[in-house]
Short mmCIF file of N, CA, C and O in Angstrom, two decimals:
data_model
loop_
_atom_site.label_atom_id
_atom_site.label_comp_id
_atom_site.label_asym_id
_atom_site.label_seq_id
_atom_site.Cartn_x
_atom_site.Cartn_y
_atom_site.Cartn_z
N PRO Q 234 68.04 61.04 -22.74
CA PRO Q 234 68.18 62.38 -22.18
C PRO Q 234 67.75 62.47 -20.72
O PRO Q 234 68.39 63.14 -19.94
N GLN Q 235 66.67 61.77 -20.35
CA GLN Q 235 66.19 61.85 -18.97
C GLN Q 235 67.22 61.28 -18.00
O GLN Q 235 67.36 61.74 -16.88
N VAL Q 236 67.94 60.27 -18.42
CA VAL Q 236 68.89 59.57 -17.56
C VAL Q 236 70.10 60.43 -17.23
O VAL Q 236 70.67 60.34 -16.15
N VAL Q 237 70.48 61.31 -18.14
CA VAL Q 237 71.66 62.15 -17.96
C VAL Q 237 71.53 63.02 -16.71
O VAL Q 237 72.52 63.28 -16.03
N SER Q 238 70.35 63.42 -16.35
CA SER Q 238 70.16 64.31 -15.21
C SER Q 238 70.16 63.59 -13.86
O SER Q 238 70.09 64.24 -12.82
N LEU Q 239 70.23 62.28 -13.84
CA LEU Q 239 70.20 61.54 -12.57
C LEU Q 239 71.50 61.72 -11.79
O LEU Q 239 72.58 61.83 -12.37
N ARG Q 240 71.37 61.68 -10.48
CA ARG Q 240 72.55 61.76 -9.61
C ARG Q 240 73.25 60.41 -9.60
O ARG Q 240 72.63 59.36 -9.70
N GLU Q 241 74.56 60.44 -9.44
CA GLU Q 241 75.38 59.23 -9.48
C GLU Q 241 74.95 58.19 -8.44
O GLU Q 241 74.87 57.01 -8.74
N GLU Q 242 74.65 58.65 -7.21
CA GLU Q 242 74.25 57.70 -6.15
C GLU Q 242 72.95 56.98 -6.53
O GLU Q 242 72.78 55.80 -6.26
N ASN Q 243 72.05 57.72 -7.14
CA ASN Q 243 70.77 57.17 -7.55
C ASN Q 243 70.96 56.12 -8.64
O ASN Q 243 70.36 55.05 -8.61
N ILE Q 244 71.80 56.43 -9.60
CA ILE Q 244 72.09 55.48 -10.69
C ILE Q 244 72.76 54.23 -10.14
O ILE Q 244 72.40 53.11 -10.50
N GLU Q 245 73.69 54.42 -9.24
CA GLU Q 245 74.44 53.28 -8.67
C GLU Q 245 73.50 52.31 -7.96
O GLU Q 245 73.59 51.11 -8.14
N GLN Q 246 72.57 52.83 -7.16
CA GLN Q 246 71.61 51.97 -6.46
C GLN Q 246 70.77 51.17 -7.45
O GLN Q 246 70.53 49.98 -7.26
N LYS Q 247 70.34 51.82 -8.49
CA LYS Q 247 69.50 51.14 -9.48
C LYS Q 247 70.29 50.10 -10.26
O LYS Q 247 69.80 49.02 -10.55
N LEU Q 248 71.55 50.42 -10.58
CA LEU Q 248 72.39 49.44 -11.28
C LEU Q 248 72.62 48.21 -10.42
O LEU Q 248 72.54 47.08 -10.91
N ILE Q 249 72.87 48.41 -9.15
CA ILE Q 249 73.05 47.28 -8.23
C ILE Q 249 71.78 46.43 -8.19
O ILE Q 249 71.84 45.20 -8.27
N TYR Q 250 70.64 47.08 -8.09
CA TYR Q 250 69.39 46.33 -8.05
C TYR Q 250 69.15 45.57 -9.37
O TYR Q 250 68.82 44.39 -9.36
N LEU Q 251 69.33 46.25 -10.49
CA LEU Q 251 69.11 45.59 -11.78
C LEU Q 251 70.07 44.41 -11.98
O LEU Q 251 69.69 43.38 -12.53
N ARG Q 252 71.30 44.54 -11.50
CA ARG Q 252 72.25 43.41 -11.57
C ARG Q 252 71.77 42.25 -10.71
O ARG Q 252 72.02 41.10 -11.04
N SER Q 253 71.10 42.55 -9.62
CA SER Q 253 70.63 41.48 -8.73
C SER Q 253 69.44 40.72 -9.29
O SER Q 253 69.19 39.59 -8.89
N ILE Q 254 68.72 41.31 -10.22
CA ILE Q 254 67.52 40.63 -10.75
C ILE Q 254 67.72 40.07 -12.15
O ILE Q 254 66.89 39.32 -12.64
N CYS Q 255 68.81 40.45 -12.81
CA CYS Q 255 69.03 39.99 -14.18
C CYS Q 255 70.52 39.76 -14.42
O CYS Q 255 71.35 40.60 -14.07
N SER Q 256 70.84 38.63 -15.02
CA SER Q 256 72.24 38.29 -15.26
C SER Q 256 72.89 39.21 -16.29
O SER Q 256 74.10 39.36 -16.31
N ASP Q 257 72.07 39.83 -17.12
CA ASP Q 257 72.61 40.73 -18.14
C ASP Q 257 71.96 42.11 -17.99
O ASP Q 257 71.13 42.52 -18.79
N SER Q 258 72.36 42.80 -16.93
CA SER Q 258 71.76 44.11 -16.65
C SER Q 258 72.06 45.11 -17.76
O SER Q 258 71.29 46.03 -17.99
N LYS Q 259 73.14 44.88 -18.48
CA LYS Q 259 73.47 45.77 -19.61
C LYS Q 259 72.37 45.72 -20.66
O LYS Q 259 71.94 46.74 -21.18
N THR Q 260 71.88 44.52 -20.96
CA THR Q 260 70.79 44.36 -21.92
C THR Q 260 69.54 45.08 -21.43
O THR Q 260 68.83 45.71 -22.21
N LEU Q 261 69.27 44.97 -20.12
CA LEU Q 261 68.11 45.67 -19.56
C LEU Q 261 68.21 47.18 -19.77
O LEU Q 261 67.27 47.82 -20.22
N ILE Q 262 69.36 47.72 -19.44
CA ILE Q 262 69.54 49.17 -19.49
C ILE Q 262 69.58 49.69 -20.92
O ILE Q 262 68.97 50.70 -21.24
N VAL Q 263 70.25 48.97 -21.80
CA VAL Q 263 70.28 49.37 -23.21
C VAL Q 263 68.88 49.24 -23.81
O VAL Q 263 68.45 50.08 -24.58
N GLY Q 264 68.16 48.18 -23.43
CA GLY Q 264 66.82 47.96 -23.97
C GLY Q 264 65.80 48.94 -23.44
O GLY Q 264 64.81 49.23 -24.11
N MET Q 265 66.02 49.45 -22.23
CA MET Q 265 65.10 50.42 -21.66
C MET Q 265 65.84 51.29 -20.64
O MET Q 265 65.76 51.06 -19.44
N PRO Q 266 66.56 52.29 -21.12
CA PRO Q 266 67.34 53.15 -20.22
C PRO Q 266 66.50 53.84 -19.16
O PRO Q 266 66.99 54.13 -18.07
N THR Q 267 65.23 54.06 -19.44
CA THR Q 267 64.39 54.76 -18.47
C THR Q 267 64.09 53.91 -17.23
O THR Q 267 63.50 54.42 -16.27
N LEU Q 268 64.52 52.66 -17.21
CA LEU Q 268 64.41 51.87 -15.98
C LEU Q 268 65.17 52.55 -14.85
O LEU Q 268 64.82 52.42 -13.68
N LEU Q 269 66.21 53.29 -15.21
CA LEU Q 269 67.01 54.00 -14.21
C LEU Q 269 66.24 55.15 -13.55
O LEU Q 269 66.65 55.67 -12.53
N LEU Q 270 65.12 55.52 -14.13
CA LEU Q 270 64.28 56.58 -13.57
C LEU Q 270 63.26 56.04 -12.57
O LEU Q 270 62.70 56.80 -11.79
N LEU Q 271 63.01 54.73 -12.62
CA LEU Q 271 61.95 54.14 -11.80
C LEU Q 271 62.43 53.90 -10.36
O LEU Q 271 63.58 53.58 -10.12
N SER Q 272 61.51 54.01 -9.45
CA SER Q 272 61.80 53.75 -8.04
C SER Q 272 61.97 52.24 -7.83
O SER Q 272 61.17 51.44 -8.34
N ILE Q 273 62.98 51.88 -7.08
CA ILE Q 273 63.20 50.45 -6.78
C ILE Q 273 62.04 49.94 -5.93
O ILE Q 273 61.41 48.93 -6.26
N GLU Q 274 61.77 50.63 -4.83
CA GLU Q 274 60.76 50.14 -3.87
C GLU Q 274 59.33 50.25 -4.38
O GLU Q 274 58.51 49.37 -4.12
N ASP Q 275 59.02 51.30 -5.10
CA ASP Q 275 57.64 51.52 -5.54
C ASP Q 275 57.32 50.89 -6.88
O ASP Q 275 56.15 50.73 -7.22
N ASN Q 276 58.34 50.57 -7.66
CA ASN Q 276 58.08 50.14 -9.03
C ASN Q 276 58.81 48.85 -9.40
O ASN Q 276 58.17 47.85 -9.73
N LEU Q 277 60.13 48.88 -9.39
CA LEU Q 277 60.90 47.72 -9.89
C LEU Q 277 60.74 46.48 -9.01
O LEU Q 277 60.49 45.39 -9.53
N ARG Q 278 60.90 46.62 -7.70
CA ARG Q 278 60.82 45.45 -6.82
C ARG Q 278 59.43 44.79 -6.86
O ARG Q 278 59.34 43.57 -6.99
N PRO Q 279 58.33 45.55 -6.76
CA PRO Q 279 57.02 44.88 -6.83
C PRO Q 279 56.81 44.13 -8.15
O PRO Q 279 56.25 43.03 -8.15
N LYS Q 280 57.25 44.70 -9.26
CA LYS Q 280 57.11 44.01 -10.55
C LYS Q 280 57.95 42.75 -10.57
O LYS Q 280 57.49 41.69 -11.01
N HIS Q 281 59.19 42.87 -10.12
CA HIS Q 281 60.07 41.71 -10.13
C HIS Q 281 59.51 40.60 -9.24
O HIS Q 281 59.49 39.43 -9.63
N GLU Q 282 59.04 40.94 -8.06
CA GLU Q 282 58.48 39.93 -7.16
C GLU Q 282 57.24 39.27 -7.75
O GLU Q 282 57.07 38.05 -7.66
N PHE Q 283 56.37 40.06 -8.35
CA PHE Q 283 55.18 39.48 -8.98
C PHE Q 283 55.58 38.53 -10.11
O PHE Q 283 55.07 37.41 -10.21
N LEU Q 284 56.48 38.99 -10.98
CA LEU Q 284 56.90 38.16 -12.11
C LEU Q 284 57.62 36.90 -11.64
O LEU Q 284 57.41 35.81 -12.19
N LEU Q 285 58.45 37.03 -10.63
CA LEU Q 285 59.17 35.87 -10.12
C LEU Q 285 58.18 34.82 -9.61
O LEU Q 285 58.31 33.63 -9.89
N HIS Q 286 57.16 35.27 -8.90
CA HIS Q 286 56.13 34.35 -8.42
C HIS Q 286 55.38 33.72 -9.61
O HIS Q 286 55.12 32.52 -9.61
N ALA Q 287 55.05 34.52 -10.61
CA ALA Q 287 54.35 34.00 -11.80
C ALA Q 287 55.20 32.98 -12.55
O ALA Q 287 54.67 32.04 -13.14
N PHE Q 288 56.50 33.15 -12.51
CA PHE Q 288 57.43 32.22 -13.15
C PHE Q 288 57.81 31.08 -12.21
O PHE Q 288 58.84 30.43 -12.41
N ASN Q 289 57.00 30.85 -11.18
CA ASN Q 289 57.23 29.78 -10.20
C ASN Q 289 58.61 29.87 -9.55
O ASN Q 289 59.28 28.85 -9.36
N ASN Q 290 59.03 31.10 -9.26
CA ASN Q 290 60.32 31.36 -8.61
C ASN Q 290 61.49 30.77 -9.38
O ASN Q 290 62.48 30.35 -8.79
N THR Q 291 61.35 30.72 -10.70
CA THR Q 291 62.42 30.21 -11.56
C THR Q 291 63.19 31.40 -12.13
O THR Q 291 62.78 32.01 -13.11
N ASP Q 292 64.29 31.73 -11.46
CA ASP Q 292 65.09 32.89 -11.85
C ASP Q 292 65.55 32.83 -13.30
O ASP Q 292 65.53 33.83 -14.00
N ASP Q 293 65.99 31.66 -13.76
CA ASP Q 293 66.53 31.55 -15.12
C ASP Q 293 65.48 31.88 -16.17
O ASP Q 293 65.78 32.58 -17.14
N ASP Q 294 64.27 31.39 -15.99
CA ASP Q 294 63.21 31.66 -16.96
C ASP Q 294 62.83 33.14 -16.97
O ASP Q 294 62.64 33.74 -18.02
N LEU Q 295 62.72 33.72 -15.79
CA LEU Q 295 62.42 35.16 -15.71
C LEU Q 295 63.57 35.96 -16.28
O LEU Q 295 63.36 36.94 -16.99
N ASP Q 296 64.79 35.56 -16.00
CA ASP Q 296 65.98 36.23 -16.53
C ASP Q 296 65.94 36.25 -18.06
O ASP Q 296 66.18 37.28 -18.68
N ASP Q 297 65.61 35.11 -18.66
CA ASP Q 297 65.50 35.03 -20.12
C ASP Q 297 64.43 35.99 -20.64
O ASP Q 297 64.63 36.68 -21.64
N ALA Q 298 63.29 36.03 -19.95
CA ALA Q 298 62.20 36.91 -20.37
C ALA Q 298 62.60 38.38 -20.28
O ALA Q 298 62.32 39.16 -21.19
N LEU Q 299 63.28 38.75 -19.21
CA LEU Q 299 63.71 40.15 -19.05
C LEU Q 299 64.76 40.53 -20.09
O LEU Q 299 64.74 41.65 -20.60
N CYS Q 300 65.65 39.61 -20.40
CA CYS Q 300 66.65 39.90 -21.44
C CYS Q 300 66.00 40.01 -22.81
O CYS Q 300 66.44 40.78 -23.65
N ARG Q 301 64.97 39.20 -23.05
CA ARG Q 301 64.27 39.23 -24.33
C ARG Q 301 63.44 40.51 -24.47
O ARG Q 301 63.31 41.05 -25.56
N LEU Q 302 62.87 40.98 -23.35
CA LEU Q 302 61.99 42.14 -23.41
C LEU Q 302 62.19 43.01 -22.16
O LEU Q 302 61.41 42.96 -21.22
N PRO Q 303 63.25 43.82 -22.15
CA PRO Q 303 63.51 44.67 -20.98
C PRO Q 303 62.36 45.61 -20.65
O PRO Q 303 62.15 45.97 -19.49
N THR Q 304 61.57 45.98 -21.64
CA THR Q 304 60.45 46.90 -21.40
C THR Q 304 59.37 46.27 -20.52
O THR Q 304 58.49 46.98 -20.03
N LEU Q 305 59.44 44.96 -20.30
CA LEU Q 305 58.49 44.30 -19.42
C LEU Q 305 58.45 44.98 -18.05
O LEU Q 305 57.40 45.10 -17.44
N LEU Q 306 59.60 45.45 -17.58
CA LEU Q 306 59.66 46.13 -16.29
C LEU Q 306 59.13 47.56 -16.35
O LEU Q 306 58.97 48.21 -15.32
N GLY Q 307 58.84 48.06 -17.52
CA GLY Q 307 58.34 49.42 -17.67
C GLY Q 307 56.83 49.53 -17.70
O GLY Q 307 56.28 50.62 -17.52
N TYR Q 308 56.14 48.42 -17.90
CA TYR Q 308 54.68 48.46 -17.96
C TYR Q 308 54.08 48.57 -16.56
O TYR Q 308 54.67 48.13 -15.58
N SER Q 309 52.87 49.09 -16.48
CA SER Q 309 52.16 49.22 -15.21
C SER Q 309 51.86 47.83 -14.64
O SER Q 309 51.28 46.99 -15.32
N LEU Q 310 52.24 47.64 -13.39
CA LEU Q 310 52.01 46.35 -12.75
C LEU Q 310 50.51 46.06 -12.63
O LEU Q 310 50.06 44.98 -13.01
N GLU Q 311 49.77 47.02 -12.12
CA GLU Q 311 48.33 46.79 -11.86
C GLU Q 311 47.47 46.82 -13.12
O GLU Q 311 46.53 46.05 -13.24
N LYS Q 312 47.80 47.71 -14.05
CA LYS Q 312 46.94 47.88 -15.22
C LYS Q 312 47.31 46.97 -16.38
O LYS Q 312 46.47 46.71 -17.25
N ARG Q 313 48.55 46.49 -16.44
CA ARG Q 313 48.96 45.74 -17.62
C ARG Q 313 49.58 44.39 -17.29
O ARG Q 313 49.16 43.37 -17.81
N VAL Q 314 50.59 44.37 -16.42
CA VAL Q 314 51.33 43.13 -16.16
C VAL Q 314 50.46 42.09 -15.46
O VAL Q 314 50.34 40.95 -15.94
N LYS Q 315 49.84 42.46 -14.34
CA LYS Q 315 49.04 41.49 -13.59
C LYS Q 315 47.88 40.92 -14.40
O LYS Q 315 47.73 39.69 -14.48
N PRO Q 316 47.03 41.76 -15.01
CA PRO Q 316 45.89 41.18 -15.74
C PRO Q 316 46.33 40.28 -16.88
O PRO Q 316 45.74 39.22 -17.11
N ARG Q 317 47.37 40.66 -17.58
CA ARG Q 317 47.81 39.85 -18.71
C ARG Q 317 48.48 38.56 -18.26
O ARG Q 317 48.25 37.50 -18.83
N MET Q 318 49.28 38.64 -17.21
CA MET Q 318 49.91 37.43 -16.71
C MET Q 318 48.87 36.48 -16.15
O MET Q 318 48.94 35.27 -16.36
N GLN Q 319 47.88 37.01 -15.46
CA GLN Q 319 46.82 36.16 -14.91
C GLN Q 319 46.04 35.48 -16.03
O GLN Q 319 45.69 34.30 -15.93
N ALA Q 320 45.78 36.17 -17.13
CA ALA Q 320 45.09 35.56 -18.27
C ALA Q 320 45.95 34.47 -18.89
O ALA Q 320 45.44 33.39 -19.24
N ILE Q 321 47.23 34.72 -19.01
CA ILE Q 321 48.15 33.74 -19.58
C ILE Q 321 48.21 32.49 -18.71
O ILE Q 321 48.08 31.37 -19.21
N LEU Q 322 48.38 32.67 -17.41
CA LEU Q 322 48.49 31.52 -16.51
C LEU Q 322 47.17 30.77 -16.38
O LEU Q 322 47.17 29.54 -16.36
N SER Q 323 46.07 31.49 -16.29
CA SER Q 323 44.78 30.80 -16.15
C SER Q 323 44.42 30.04 -17.42
O SER Q 323 43.65 29.08 -17.38
N GLY Q 324 44.98 30.44 -18.55
CA GLY Q 324 44.77 29.72 -19.80
C GLY Q 324 45.71 28.54 -19.98
O GLY Q 324 45.67 27.85 -20.99
N GLY Q 325 46.59 28.33 -18.99
CA GLY Q 325 47.52 27.20 -19.06
C GLY Q 325 48.71 27.45 -19.97
O GLY Q 325 49.42 26.53 -20.35
N LEU Q 326 48.94 28.71 -20.32
CA LEU Q 326 50.06 29.06 -21.19
C LEU Q 326 51.30 29.28 -20.33
O LEU Q 326 51.20 29.62 -19.16
N PRO Q 327 52.49 29.11 -20.91
CA PRO Q 327 53.71 29.33 -20.13
C PRO Q 327 53.88 30.81 -19.78
O PRO Q 327 53.54 31.69 -20.58
N PRO Q 328 54.41 31.10 -18.59
CA PRO Q 328 54.58 32.50 -18.19
C PRO Q 328 55.46 33.29 -19.15
O PRO Q 328 55.29 34.50 -19.29
N SER Q 329 56.37 32.63 -19.83
CA SER Q 329 57.24 33.34 -20.78
C SER Q 329 56.45 33.95 -21.94
O SER Q 329 56.95 34.83 -22.64
N SER Q 330 55.20 33.53 -22.12
CA SER Q 330 54.34 34.11 -23.16
C SER Q 330 54.10 35.59 -22.94
O SER Q 330 53.71 36.30 -23.86
N ILE Q 331 54.33 36.06 -21.72
CA ILE Q 331 54.13 37.47 -21.42
C ILE Q 331 54.97 38.36 -22.32
O ILE Q 331 54.56 39.46 -22.67
N THR Q 332 56.13 37.88 -22.75
CA THR Q 332 57.00 38.71 -23.60
C THR Q 332 56.40 38.94 -24.97
O THR Q 332 56.72 39.92 -25.63
N ILE Q 333 55.52 38.06 -25.38
CA ILE Q 333 54.83 38.23 -26.66
C ILE Q 333 53.58 39.07 -26.48
O ILE Q 333 53.29 39.98 -27.25
N GLY Q 334 52.83 38.79 -25.41
CA GLY Q 334 51.54 39.42 -25.22
C GLY Q 334 51.54 40.81 -24.62
O GLY Q 334 50.63 41.59 -24.89
N ILE Q 335 52.54 41.15 -23.85
CA ILE Q 335 52.50 42.44 -23.14
C ILE Q 335 52.53 43.65 -24.05
O ILE Q 335 51.84 44.63 -23.79
N PRO Q 336 53.28 43.66 -25.17
CA PRO Q 336 53.30 44.88 -25.98
C PRO Q 336 52.08 45.04 -26.89
O PRO Q 336 51.91 46.10 -27.49
N MET Q 337 51.22 44.04 -26.97
CA MET Q 337 50.07 44.11 -27.87
C MET Q 337 49.01 45.08 -27.36
O MET Q 337 48.89 45.31 -26.16
N SER Q 338 48.21 45.58 -28.29
CA SER Q 338 47.05 46.39 -27.88
C SER Q 338 46.09 45.49 -27.13
O SER Q 338 46.17 44.26 -27.20
N GLU Q 339 45.18 46.08 -26.41
CA GLU Q 339 44.22 45.33 -25.59
C GLU Q 339 43.44 44.30 -26.42
O GLU Q 339 43.38 43.13 -26.08
N ASP Q 340 42.84 44.73 -27.52
CA ASP Q 340 42.06 43.82 -28.36
C ASP Q 340 42.91 42.71 -28.94
O ASP Q 340 42.51 41.55 -28.95
N ASN Q 341 44.08 43.07 -29.44
CA ASN Q 341 44.97 42.05 -30.01
C ASN Q 341 45.41 41.04 -28.96
O ASN Q 341 45.52 39.86 -29.24
N PHE Q 342 45.68 41.52 -27.74
CA PHE Q 342 46.11 40.61 -26.68
C PHE Q 342 45.05 39.56 -26.40
O PHE Q 342 45.34 38.37 -26.36
N TRP Q 343 43.81 39.99 -26.17
CA TRP Q 343 42.77 39.03 -25.80
C TRP Q 343 42.47 38.06 -26.94
O TRP Q 343 42.23 36.87 -26.71
N GLY Q 344 42.52 38.52 -28.17
CA GLY Q 344 42.35 37.62 -29.31
C GLY Q 344 43.50 36.62 -29.39
O GLY Q 344 43.30 35.43 -29.65
N TRP Q 345 44.72 37.09 -29.15
CA TRP Q 345 45.91 36.24 -29.18
C TRP Q 345 45.83 35.16 -28.08
O TRP Q 345 46.11 33.99 -28.34
N VAL Q 346 45.44 35.56 -26.88
CA VAL Q 346 45.31 34.59 -25.77
C VAL Q 346 44.29 33.52 -26.13
O VAL Q 346 44.54 32.33 -25.95
N ASP Q 347 43.14 33.95 -26.64
CA ASP Q 347 42.10 32.98 -27.01
C ASP Q 347 42.61 32.00 -28.06
O ASP Q 347 42.38 30.79 -27.97
N ARG Q 348 43.32 32.51 -29.07
CA ARG Q 348 43.86 31.63 -30.12
C ARG Q 348 44.90 30.66 -29.57
O ARG Q 348 44.92 29.49 -29.92
N ARG Q 349 45.77 31.15 -28.69
CA ARG Q 349 46.80 30.29 -28.09
C ARG Q 349 46.19 29.19 -27.24
O ARG Q 349 46.62 28.05 -27.28
N ILE Q 350 45.16 29.54 -26.47
CA ILE Q 350 44.49 28.55 -25.63
C ILE Q 350 43.79 27.52 -26.51
O ILE Q 350 43.89 26.31 -26.27
N ASP Q 351 43.09 27.97 -27.55
CA ASP Q 351 42.43 27.04 -28.47
C ASP Q 351 43.45 26.13 -29.15
O ASP Q 351 43.21 24.93 -29.28
N LYS Q 352 44.56 26.69 -29.57
CA LYS Q 352 45.60 25.89 -30.23
C LYS Q 352 46.18 24.86 -29.26
O LYS Q 352 46.40 23.71 -29.63
N GLN Q 353 46.40 25.27 -28.02
CA GLN Q 353 46.94 24.36 -27.01
C GLN Q 353 45.96 23.21 -26.76
O GLN Q 353 46.35 22.06 -26.68
N ARG Q 354 44.69 23.54 -26.65
CA ARG Q 354 43.67 22.50 -26.42
C ARG Q 354 43.60 21.53 -27.59
O ARG Q 354 43.53 20.33 -27.40
N SER Q 355 43.63 22.06 -28.81
CA SER Q 355 43.51 21.18 -29.97
C SER Q 355 44.77 20.34 -30.18
O SER Q 355 44.69 19.24 -30.70
N SER Q 356 45.92 20.82 -29.75
CA SER Q 356 47.15 20.04 -29.95
C SER Q 356 47.26 18.91 -28.94
O SER Q 356 47.91 17.90 -29.20
N THR Q 357 46.61 19.03 -27.78
CA THR Q 357 46.66 17.95 -26.80
C THR Q 357 45.44 17.05 -26.88
O THR Q 357 45.46 15.94 -26.37
N LYS Q 358 44.41 17.50 -27.55
CA LYS Q 358 43.19 16.70 -27.72
C LYS Q 358 43.45 15.62 -28.76
O LYS Q 358 44.12 15.84 -29.76
N ASP Q 359 42.92 14.46 -28.52
CA ASP Q 359 43.00 13.33 -29.45
C ASP Q 359 44.43 12.83 -29.67
O ASP Q 359 44.70 12.17 -30.66
N ARG Q 360 45.35 13.12 -28.76
CA ARG Q 360 46.69 12.56 -28.86
C ARG Q 360 46.74 11.25 -28.09
O ARG Q 360 46.25 11.16 -26.98
N VAL Q 361 47.32 10.26 -28.70
CA VAL Q 361 47.54 8.99 -28.03
C VAL Q 361 49.03 8.82 -27.89
O VAL Q 361 49.76 8.81 -28.88
N VAL Q 362 49.49 8.71 -26.65
CA VAL Q 362 50.91 8.59 -26.40
C VAL Q 362 51.17 7.25 -25.74
O VAL Q 362 50.49 6.86 -24.79
N HIS Q 363 52.16 6.50 -26.27
CA HIS Q 363 52.52 5.20 -25.73
C HIS Q 363 53.98 5.21 -25.29
O HIS Q 363 54.83 5.80 -25.96
N TRP Q 364 54.25 4.54 -24.19
CA TRP Q 364 55.61 4.39 -23.71
C TRP Q 364 56.06 2.97 -24.05
O TRP Q 364 55.35 2.01 -23.83
N SER Q 365 57.24 2.87 -24.60
CA SER Q 365 57.79 1.56 -24.93
C SER Q 365 59.09 1.38 -24.16
O SER Q 365 60.05 2.11 -24.38
N ARG Q 366 59.13 0.40 -23.25
CA ARG Q 366 60.35 0.14 -22.48
C ARG Q 366 61.48 -0.31 -23.38
O ARG Q 366 62.62 0.08 -23.17
N THR Q 367 61.17 -1.13 -24.36
CA THR Q 367 62.23 -1.68 -25.20
C THR Q 367 62.90 -0.61 -26.04
O THR Q 367 64.09 -0.64 -26.26
N GLN Q 368 62.14 0.35 -26.48
CA GLN Q 368 62.72 1.42 -27.28
C GLN Q 368 63.19 2.57 -26.41
O GLN Q 368 64.01 3.37 -26.84
N GLY Q 369 62.68 2.65 -25.16
CA GLY Q 369 63.09 3.70 -24.24
C GLY Q 369 62.70 5.09 -24.67
O GLY Q 369 63.39 6.06 -24.37
N LYS Q 370 61.60 5.20 -25.39
CA LYS Q 370 61.16 6.52 -25.80
C LYS Q 370 59.65 6.57 -25.90
O LYS Q 370 58.98 5.54 -25.91
N ILE Q 371 59.13 7.75 -26.02
CA ILE Q 371 57.68 7.92 -26.17
C ILE Q 371 57.36 7.97 -27.64
O ILE Q 371 58.04 8.63 -28.43
N HIS Q 372 56.30 7.27 -28.03
CA HIS Q 372 55.83 7.32 -29.41
C HIS Q 372 54.53 8.08 -29.40
O HIS Q 372 53.56 7.67 -28.78
N ASP Q 373 54.48 9.16 -30.09
CA ASP Q 373 53.30 10.01 -30.17
C ASP Q 373 52.62 9.72 -31.50
O ASP Q 373 53.13 10.08 -32.55
N GLU Q 374 51.46 9.06 -31.44
CA GLU Q 374 50.80 8.65 -32.68
C GLU Q 374 50.27 9.81 -33.50
O GLU Q 374 50.03 9.69 -34.68
N SER Q 375 50.08 10.97 -32.86
CA SER Q 375 49.59 12.11 -33.62
C SER Q 375 50.65 12.66 -34.57
O SER Q 375 50.35 13.33 -35.53
N ASN Q 376 51.92 12.40 -34.26
CA ASN Q 376 53.01 12.88 -35.12
C ASN Q 376 53.59 11.75 -35.98
O ASN Q 376 54.49 11.97 -36.75
N GLY Q 377 53.12 10.55 -35.77
CA GLY Q 377 53.60 9.42 -36.57
C GLY Q 377 54.73 8.79 -35.98
O GLY Q 377 55.66 8.44 -35.71
#
């Protein structure tokens, strides 16, 4: 309902911008139509630039994340996106984890991050990996 009242020029500018940041802008708009209400300069662009940097300027990975969770662009950059992305990255987790962690409540998010970091540490701890030239592959003794 909120989108219906927008002026055509305003919608067109936002559609052009959303197409420039995501290969499937239709998925973005269907997933979160209220993105059309947000300011490009004050809201969408700063979030996109922050996320792009967090994703190591890898457009394809960020594109996948936005298609998976269009609401990612609707969360507060300062209060939600930055702190959670910083926790994810400082824990050594992939930036795409943001699509799982961002919608969680505060307590659930921090518990989830701690569990993911612990799981990551335990899965790489005590692994012995050998390279064999003759077989041309890696043999991971932890998996047999």
